């Protein structure tokens, strides 16, 4: 690729479009003009999507100053073209056009999570900030004072949080990782300023409003929908929080874990306190409930390696009637963390050519958590392939929550009966461990729910100006207390930038999708279990090997983004409304058990 030629070509295209727009302003546009505009826009966007995706893949797998510059340039050009097309599409507003034309014009405006200002210098700066912050995160390390030879990356620090029960060691790892984010603070403030400017030029009040406009409903209605769903699940979360806090107090003492206050964030087994599964041994049911199946132990006892874990995920989709992954997937994916270079280890799924060049990028650990994560990431890949015959602007999930929820739906089918069927368990055990199994799942999925909300609650307020740069960190911890009942274990100041210690903030990845996925996966699971003819407790259902469940799943996935998401939800679940009732049904036995355990305790914070 010749860089100069690419830039010149992009500028010529922009100039040509500007001339065409100006000329068209003298004559009323027609439906035929709109159709031609959309056809040309899709072709241009697809070309830039592919180029940007290739550059981003290289940058994430080979973090250097050069790869960051290349990725920033390609992403900058993509933002510029997208912004140009979005602005040019305004002349068709109010015109009577076919459904597909109107939908695609709207999707052009929300096809990226970042809008570039018209000024070329601002575009380049915004793209540079976006790639530089992601690179800083990927190569971030904590070096304890006086021990430069003991530097630890996120993976190593996360192991400390997961495995240690020494509060001082936990605190050191927790604080250490957050030193990586401090230098991003000023960069992020400038990033917000430029992103808001770009969104404003597209007619949105700010970048957060642009994000919320991508859900086939007004931005305020989407925010209200999230609040409604949180209201459904909050009592279950609070019951889990109450039990976990009481058990942590037994282990660490009430001086460190008061029984009427938020839980210190470093004690929950996860760098962001979003997943509590690594403290299962401290909070697991005793006596009446028995022990849960230990997925990590099963995998390691059978010497399953990283590639073998991915093969299990592929086999699950194959059992539902999906075609095997392409051979290129196995040659081009990253499965194991390289020893010779920095990479972004955060798990992700890629469709490089928007057709069938499918890949995942993971630093896989052989454990139960990554076994489920692999199913999640493969869900993205199979979804990407299912809709690859749609027009380019429809090659996406019904909404981003659908995309995140597909793989998680299949992970809910990783039940003891499934593990026995694929040979990881010698036989289906007696179901004396239901509460233990549900507890392990709840420490992952229920514990995550408020975290899935608060990241975008913080960003939406940052983008709108309600949270100014001078309050970035304080407002972050206010929201963590409000939603999660979590507090910082040490005093934090506005010199810190704790939101940046979570990948999705410097990477500018919208996060409400994960909350939606946490709700949708249970709706999908119940609908597919019903389609499979399953009768029994929802937490014991596995759709592995069921052709009808696979057919229904594929039918929804093939729709891509061609219809509003309620249509896609109706296709798989028979309803047009998001609903947390299937989630509550799934965890009903655990909720009853938690209520018994919490009698006499002070719950809430």
XYZ file of C-alpha atoms in Angstrom:
605
model
C 0.000 0.000 0.000
C 1.373 3.451 -0.946
C 0.503 5.790 1.913
C 0.700 9.016 -0.107
C -1.503 7.553 -2.846
C -4.065 6.472 -0.258
C -4.252 9.917 1.321
C -4.526 11.653 -2.053
C -7.239 9.252 -3.193
C -9.198 9.890 0.007
C -8.925 13.651 -0.404
C -10.011 13.424 -4.050
C -13.028 11.347 -3.090
C -13.978 13.864 -0.419
C -13.570 16.773 -2.841
C -15.626 15.016 -5.505
C -18.387 14.286 -3.016
C -18.373 17.886 -1.816
C -18.741 19.159 -5.378
C -21.525 16.689 -6.052
C -23.333 17.695 -2.848
C -23.066 21.367 -3.709
C -24.413 20.778 -7.212
C -27.254 18.658 -5.892
C -28.251 21.438 -3.517
C -29.556 23.358 -6.551
C -31.964 20.555 -7.425
C -34.316 18.633 -5.175
C -32.912 15.142 -4.577
C -34.909 12.151 -5.710
C -35.346 8.653 -4.366
C -33.120 7.452 -7.196
C -30.407 9.862 -6.022
C -30.692 8.448 -2.512
C -30.431 4.871 -3.748
C -27.341 5.693 -5.801
C -25.804 7.501 -2.839
C -26.307 4.502 -0.544
C -24.945 2.075 -3.137
C -21.763 4.114 -3.573
C -21.446 4.733 0.175
C -21.568 1.010 0.986
C -18.810 0.261 -1.513
C -16.566 3.001 -0.120
C -17.199 2.089 3.487
C -16.531 -1.604 2.919
C -13.168 -0.808 1.377
C -12.183 1.361 4.352
C -13.557 -1.102 6.915
C -11.330 -3.830 5.525
C -8.232 -1.638 5.372
C -8.780 -0.335 8.893
C -9.439 -3.832 10.235
C -6.213 -5.186 8.739
C -4.201 -2.336 10.221
C -5.885 -2.744 13.610
C -5.129 -6.487 13.615
C -1.442 -5.863 13.025
C -1.337 -3.091 15.637
C -3.014 -5.274 18.289
C -0.690 -8.203 17.585
C 2.556 -6.257 17.114
C 2.443 -3.179 19.328
C 5.067 -0.729 18.085
C 5.163 2.976 17.339
C 4.988 2.195 13.620
C 2.001 -0.134 13.799
C 0.167 2.387 15.977
C 0.838 5.097 13.384
C -0.389 2.891 10.528
C -3.540 1.883 12.418
C -4.187 5.500 13.393
C -3.900 6.634 9.784
C -6.305 3.996 8.488
C -8.785 4.618 11.300
C -8.521 8.363 10.699
C -9.334 7.915 7.023
C -12.274 5.661 7.900
C -13.645 8.261 10.323
C -13.213 10.988 7.728
C -15.044 9.059 5.013
C -17.820 8.049 7.420
C -18.280 11.630 8.613
C -18.282 12.933 5.045
C -20.946 10.415 3.988
C -23.048 11.024 7.083
C -23.059 14.762 6.436
C -23.785 14.290 2.729
C -26.770 12.080 3.592
C -28.543 14.960 5.347
C -29.888 16.205 2.014
C -32.108 13.121 1.851
C -33.759 13.776 5.224
C -37.539 13.778 4.875
C -37.443 12.264 1.409
C -39.818 9.379 0.706
C -37.396 6.514 0.001
C -37.584 2.703 0.229
C -37.116 1.076 3.647
C -33.617 -0.208 2.945
C -32.380 3.175 1.749
C -33.737 4.997 4.800
C -32.332 2.388 7.188
C -28.900 2.405 5.594
C -28.679 6.202 5.689
C -29.354 6.075 9.424
C -26.812 3.297 9.920
C -24.104 5.306 8.171
C -24.359 7.886 10.953
C -23.940 5.298 13.715
C -21.599 2.802 12.032
C -18.585 3.864 14.133
C -18.276 4.462 17.872
C -16.292 7.598 17.110
C -17.153 10.582 14.905
C -14.359 12.651 13.403
C -14.516 16.446 13.125
C -14.361 17.853 9.609
C -10.979 19.477 10.230
C -8.269 17.111 8.874
C -5.824 17.988 11.668
C -8.458 17.191 14.285
C -9.241 13.912 12.505
C -5.596 12.879 12.598
C -5.236 13.869 16.250
C -8.347 11.948 17.263
C -7.218 8.801 15.455
C -3.745 9.093 16.994
C -5.183 9.446 20.501
C -7.461 6.428 20.006
C -4.680 4.090 18.872
C -2.085 5.464 21.286
C -4.270 4.923 24.358
C -5.091 1.364 23.286
C -1.382 0.713 22.731
C -0.518 2.107 26.172
C -3.026 -0.283 27.686
C -1.727 -3.278 25.735
C 1.907 -2.795 26.698
C 1.176 -1.574 30.229
C 3.227 -3.009 33.105
C 3.569 -2.300 36.805
C 7.098 -2.239 38.198
C 7.194 -2.206 42.016
C 9.333 0.594 43.403
C 12.934 -0.528 43.796
C 12.347 -3.707 41.776
C 12.548 -2.864 38.050
C 13.264 -6.525 37.278
C 9.901 -7.601 38.712
C 7.603 -5.791 36.297
C 4.209 -7.441 35.823
C 1.678 -7.077 33.017
C -2.097 -7.268 33.344
C -2.182 -11.044 32.955
C 0.310 -11.541 35.805
C -1.367 -8.981 38.046
C -4.754 -10.568 37.371
C -3.407 -13.916 38.557
C -2.487 -12.261 41.848
C -6.027 -10.903 42.241
C -7.486 -14.316 41.402
C -5.270 -16.521 43.552
C -3.901 -14.595 46.529
C -5.684 -14.253 49.859
C -3.112 -11.809 51.288
C -4.786 -8.361 51.484
C -1.478 -6.508 51.159
C -0.461 -8.465 48.070
C -3.906 -7.945 46.567
C -3.735 -4.225 47.242
C -0.306 -3.871 45.658
C -1.466 -5.591 42.448
C -4.704 -3.588 42.360
C -2.997 -0.224 42.810
C -0.114 -1.222 40.551
C -2.232 -1.814 37.468
C -3.874 1.599 37.869
C -0.535 3.340 37.465
C -0.761 2.339 33.799
C -3.858 4.502 33.295
C -2.632 7.701 34.942
C -0.806 9.060 31.846
C -3.996 8.640 29.792
C -5.984 11.199 31.769
C -5.171 14.355 29.782
C -5.226 12.395 26.541
C -8.714 11.127 27.312
C -10.022 14.625 28.058
C -8.805 15.803 24.663
C -10.203 12.648 23.043
C -13.648 13.452 24.510
C -13.441 17.039 23.278
C -12.680 15.967 19.705
C -15.164 13.078 19.713
C -17.955 15.345 20.919
C -17.075 17.880 18.227
C -17.369 15.194 15.562
C -20.668 13.913 16.918
C -21.998 17.476 17.042
C -21.177 17.980 13.378
C -23.360 14.956 12.618
C -26.288 16.491 14.484
C -25.943 14.655 17.812
C -25.756 16.521 21.108
C -22.636 14.559 22.078
C -20.856 11.242 21.504
C -22.977 9.438 24.090
C -26.183 10.501 22.342
C -24.708 9.167 19.092
C -24.071 5.791 20.743
C -27.589 5.626 22.192
C -29.063 6.411 18.774
C -27.976 3.032 17.432
C -30.767 1.006 19.054
C -33.828 1.657 16.874
C -35.288 3.977 19.497
C -34.735 7.557 20.726
C -31.571 7.956 22.873
C -33.521 8.826 26.036
C -35.844 5.849 25.549
C -32.845 3.523 25.336
C -31.416 4.894 28.584
C -34.817 4.406 30.253
C -34.963 0.814 28.980
C -31.645 0.034 30.650
C -32.925 1.528 33.906
C -36.053 -0.642 33.680
C -34.037 -3.813 33.174
C -31.687 -2.919 36.043
C -34.737 -2.493 38.260
C -35.745 -6.069 37.445
C -32.393 -7.622 38.381
C -31.156 -5.357 41.166
C -32.816 -7.304 44.034
C -31.007 -10.480 42.922
C -27.686 -8.639 42.748
C -28.188 -7.127 46.201
C -28.929 -10.562 47.664
C -25.699 -11.920 46.158
C -23.737 -8.865 47.342
C -25.030 -9.310 50.886
C -23.944 -12.944 51.066
C -20.552 -12.369 49.490
C -19.799 -9.441 51.789
C -20.657 -11.506 54.853
C -18.347 -14.315 53.742
C -15.497 -11.928 52.916
C -15.900 -10.410 56.379
C -15.498 -13.882 57.885
C -12.247 -14.306 55.951
C -10.726 -10.832 56.273
C -12.454 -9.400 59.342
C -15.023 -6.653 59.724
C -12.369 -3.936 60.065
C -11.500 -4.499 56.414
C -15.003 -5.567 55.310
C -17.657 -3.771 57.383
C -21.029 -5.485 57.184
C -22.967 -2.338 56.273
C -20.650 -0.696 53.739
C -19.424 -1.184 50.148
C -16.969 -4.033 49.571
C -13.288 -3.113 49.006
C -12.670 -3.652 45.293
C -9.413 -5.603 45.621
C -10.947 -8.532 47.532
C -13.303 -9.870 44.855
C -10.860 -11.836 42.710
C -10.937 -9.615 39.627
C -9.032 -6.494 38.614
C -12.268 -4.543 38.141
C -14.522 -6.436 40.596
C -16.769 -7.280 37.643
C -16.442 -11.062 38.014
C -16.407 -12.643 41.473
C -15.972 -16.267 40.424
C -12.428 -16.442 41.815
C -13.696 -16.018 45.381
C -16.015 -18.994 45.000
C -13.993 -20.956 47.530
C -14.723 -18.279 50.145
C -18.465 -17.952 49.518
C -19.520 -21.383 48.211
C -22.474 -23.194 49.742
C -21.694 -25.688 52.467
C -23.390 -28.847 53.650
C -26.812 -28.979 52.044
C -25.651 -27.664 48.668
C -22.536 -29.720 48.027
C -19.715 -28.857 45.636
C -19.888 -27.534 42.079
C -18.159 -29.012 39.036
C -14.680 -27.473 38.695
C -14.305 -26.799 34.966
C -10.651 -25.803 35.263
C -9.756 -29.038 37.024
C -11.573 -31.091 34.379
C -9.678 -29.431 31.524
C -6.274 -29.716 33.147
C -6.815 -33.304 34.242
C -7.307 -34.239 30.581
C -4.347 -32.160 29.373
C -6.521 -29.976 27.169
C -4.419 -27.205 25.609
C -5.418 -23.798 24.242
C -6.130 -25.105 20.749
C -8.126 -27.994 22.171
C -10.362 -25.561 24.038
C -11.136 -23.763 20.778
C -11.919 -27.117 19.124
C -14.513 -27.794 21.824
C -16.143 -24.442 21.022
C -16.207 -25.184 17.293
C -17.682 -28.631 17.945
C -20.561 -27.075 19.888
C -21.538 -24.893 16.944
C -21.086 -27.834 14.551
C -23.496 -29.886 16.671
C -26.151 -27.243 15.942
C -25.655 -27.520 12.184
C -23.154 -24.704 11.594
C -20.363 -25.231 9.064
C -16.844 -25.729 10.508
C -14.607 -22.691 10.808
C -12.484 -21.937 7.717
C -8.964 -23.340 7.585
C -7.584 -19.804 7.612
C -9.080 -19.285 11.079
C -6.647 -21.804 12.537
C -3.622 -20.335 10.750
C -4.308 -16.639 11.311
C -5.753 -16.433 14.831
C -3.728 -15.683 17.955
C -4.394 -18.313 20.638
C -1.411 -18.072 22.998
C 0.432 -15.026 24.293
C 3.704 -14.595 22.359
C 6.939 -14.459 24.312
C 8.715 -12.101 21.926
C 6.420 -9.080 21.674
C 3.680 -6.989 23.246
C 0.117 -7.769 22.190
C -3.332 -6.679 23.302
C -4.399 -9.788 25.217
C -7.993 -8.658 25.672
C -10.022 -11.379 23.918
C -11.669 -10.322 20.663
C -13.195 -11.761 17.491
C -12.388 -10.424 14.025
C -13.800 -10.606 10.499
C -10.983 -9.018 8.554
C -12.586 -8.998 5.097
C -16.202 -8.709 6.277
C -16.838 -12.098 4.668
C -15.005 -15.205 5.870
C -11.522 -14.214 7.087
C -12.573 -15.023 10.654
C -10.109 -14.900 13.558
C -9.932 -14.645 17.325
C -7.212 -12.946 19.338
C -6.750 -14.363 22.840
C -3.980 -15.155 25.271
C -5.773 -18.356 26.275
C -5.365 -19.831 29.740
C -6.554 -23.398 30.270
C -9.316 -22.701 32.775
C -13.071 -22.586 33.038
C -13.249 -18.834 32.524
C -11.471 -18.934 29.167
C -13.447 -22.039 28.131
C -16.580 -19.891 28.360
C -14.827 -16.884 26.781
C -13.908 -18.981 23.746
C -17.577 -19.832 23.200
C -18.329 -16.110 23.520
C -15.740 -15.061 20.930
C -16.694 -17.842 18.516
C -20.269 -16.622 18.821
C -19.097 -13.372 17.231
C -17.355 -15.260 14.418
C -20.318 -17.489 13.589
C -22.640 -14.471 13.699
C -20.280 -12.593 11.352
C -20.346 -15.448 8.875
C -24.113 -15.937 9.154
C -24.882 -12.435 7.880
C -22.005 -12.111 5.384
C -24.400 -12.250 2.399
C -26.255 -9.174 3.580
C -25.401 -5.777 2.043
C -22.365 -4.237 3.801
C -24.296 -1.880 6.078
C -26.364 -4.833 7.339
C -23.313 -6.943 8.225
C -23.632 -6.487 11.966
C -25.715 -7.779 14.832
C -29.339 -6.716 15.304
C -27.797 -4.529 17.956
C -24.437 -4.850 19.675
C -26.026 -6.637 22.626
C -27.128 -9.414 20.276
C -23.573 -9.806 19.054
C -22.237 -10.121 22.598
C -25.046 -12.429 23.696
C -24.822 -15.224 21.105
C -21.695 -16.945 22.434
C -22.755 -16.423 26.034
C -26.017 -18.190 25.201
C -24.117 -21.281 24.148
C -21.941 -21.072 27.250
C -25.114 -21.476 29.342
C -25.373 -24.939 27.783
C -22.052 -25.973 29.346
C -23.909 -28.100 31.879
C -22.867 -31.345 33.589
C -24.904 -33.309 31.038
C -23.054 -31.595 28.191
C -19.674 -32.172 29.840
C -20.521 -35.851 30.213
C -21.660 -36.074 26.581
C -18.340 -34.706 25.271
C -16.298 -36.848 27.666
C -14.987 -34.243 30.096
C -17.041 -35.855 32.877
C -17.229 -39.647 33.183
C -20.967 -39.461 33.871
C -23.687 -36.997 34.725
C -23.357 -36.426 38.470
C -26.300 -36.475 40.832
C -27.752 -33.000 40.969
C -26.883 -32.354 44.597
C -24.700 -29.429 43.594
C -27.349 -27.231 41.941
C -26.847 -24.330 44.353
C -23.077 -24.569 44.036
C -23.310 -24.582 40.241
C -25.708 -21.633 40.247
C -23.505 -19.777 42.721
C -20.475 -20.174 40.477
C -22.475 -18.885 37.504
C -23.973 -16.005 39.483
C -20.540 -14.863 40.660
C -19.781 -14.346 36.979
C -23.052 -13.205 35.421
C -25.089 -11.615 38.222
C -22.060 -9.898 39.759
C -21.356 -8.358 36.367
C -24.746 -6.685 35.869
C -24.153 -3.305 37.555
C -20.634 -3.060 36.150
C -22.136 -3.591 32.704
C -24.211 -0.463 33.266
C -21.907 1.931 35.067
C -19.094 2.215 32.516
C -21.372 3.863 29.980
C -23.239 5.742 32.695
C -19.885 7.350 33.471
C -18.984 7.957 29.825
C -22.380 9.334 28.862
C -22.020 11.896 31.648
C -18.451 12.639 30.569
C -19.488 13.121 26.947
C -22.407 15.361 27.924
C -20.219 17.515 30.170
C -22.095 16.586 33.335
C -18.818 15.054 34.571
C -15.974 17.484 33.742
C -12.321 16.388 33.611
C -11.774 17.736 37.116
C -14.221 15.107 38.457
C -13.351 12.103 36.286
C -12.106 9.885 39.097
C -14.409 11.003 41.892
C -17.486 10.536 39.728
C -16.211 7.092 38.683
C -16.107 5.917 42.290
C -19.462 7.520 43.068
C -21.029 5.377 40.348
C -19.212 2.234 41.475
C -20.626 2.734 44.947
C -24.127 3.522 43.659
C -24.427 0.586 41.274
C -22.039 -2.068 42.581
C -21.713 -1.366 46.287
C -17.929 -1.348 45.721
C -15.343 1.116 47.050
C -11.697 1.820 46.403
C -9.456 0.101 48.982
C -7.252 3.223 49.223
C -7.800 6.941 48.781
C -7.875 7.996 45.132
C -7.430 11.509 43.759
C -7.998 13.379 40.536
C -4.387 12.665 39.628
C -5.583 9.105 39.048
C -7.590 7.902 36.056
C -9.092 4.624 37.232
C -11.623 4.328 34.366
C -8.643 3.987 32.011
C -7.579 0.797 33.798
C -10.466 -0.943 32.000
C -9.703 -1.774 28.363
C -12.988 -0.554 26.904
C -12.412 3.048 28.041
C -9.095 3.735 26.262
C -10.269 1.514 23.369
C -13.532 3.520 23.102
C -15.700 0.406 23.006
C -19.313 1.058 24.059
C -20.171 -1.086 27.079
C -23.964 -1.131 27.375
C -23.825 -3.993 24.871
C -22.506 -6.259 27.622
C -25.363 -5.433 29.972
C -27.832 -6.077 27.156
C -26.070 -9.357 26.398
C -26.360 -10.392 30.046
C -30.139 -10.052 29.723
C -30.512 -11.343 26.158
C -28.506 -14.523 26.656
C -31.093 -15.820 29.118
C -33.953 -14.858 26.796
C -32.171 -16.665 23.965
C -31.379 -19.654 26.185
C -34.959 -20.104 27.318
C -36.316 -19.728 23.779
C -33.832 -22.244 22.349
C -34.477 -24.710 25.174
C -38.185 -24.425 24.452
C -37.503 -24.985 20.746
C -35.480 -28.071 21.648
C -38.458 -29.453 23.573
C -36.642 -29.310 26.897
C -38.704 -29.541 30.060
C -37.115 -28.949 33.423
C -35.128 -26.356 35.372
C -33.653 -23.797 32.985
C -30.191 -23.997 34.543
C -29.868 -27.687 33.538
C -30.786 -27.261 29.861
C -28.184 -27.804 27.144
C -29.050 -27.314 23.478
C -25.919 -29.183 22.352
C -26.715 -31.302 19.306
C -30.270 -30.005 18.815
C -31.028 -29.258 15.169
C -34.177 -27.206 15.776
C -32.420 -24.907 18.244
C -29.630 -24.470 15.699
C -32.086 -23.686 12.923
C -33.816 -20.993 14.956
C -30.491 -19.489 16.012
C -29.198 -19.358 12.420
C -32.402 -17.788 11.140
C -32.002 -14.892 13.543
C -28.262 -14.515 12.933
C -28.663 -14.408 9.142
C -30.862 -11.301 9.464
C -27.863 -9.274 10.567
C -28.860 -5.640 11.038
C -31.345 -5.668 8.167
C -34.323 -5.236 10.486
C -34.860 -3.414 13.801
C -33.689 -5.524 16.727
C -37.242 -6.246 18.026
C -37.806 -8.159 14.761
C -34.697 -10.255 15.390
C -35.706 -10.867 19.002
C -39.138 -11.988 17.871
C -37.552 -14.384 15.363
C -35.690 -16.252 18.081
C -37.722 -15.674 21.239
C -41.257 -14.941 20.064
C -41.350 -11.562 21.821
C -40.390 -8.024 20.867
C -39.548 -6.867 24.390
C -36.349 -7.189 26.394
C -37.115 -9.016 29.625
C -35.016 -10.166 32.576
C -37.580 -12.735 33.718
C -35.717 -15.675 32.105
C -32.585 -14.624 34.018
C -34.559 -14.506 37.262
C -36.105 -17.902 36.478
C -32.650 -19.371 35.847
C -31.357 -18.210 39.239
C -34.603 -18.701 41.209
C -33.276 -21.628 43.297
C -30.170 -19.629 44.213
C -32.234 -16.545 45.069
C -34.334 -18.571 47.502
C -31.152 -20.001 49.059
C -29.557 -16.536 49.344
C -32.633 -15.140 51.051
C -32.365 -17.876 53.672
C -28.658 -17.190 54.208
C -29.195 -13.431 54.498
C -31.764 -13.623 57.301
C -30.514 -11.459 60.147
C -27.826 -9.786 58.007
C -27.732 -6.093 57.151
C -27.972 -5.905 53.373
C -27.377 -2.930 51.109
C -24.795 -0.174 51.425
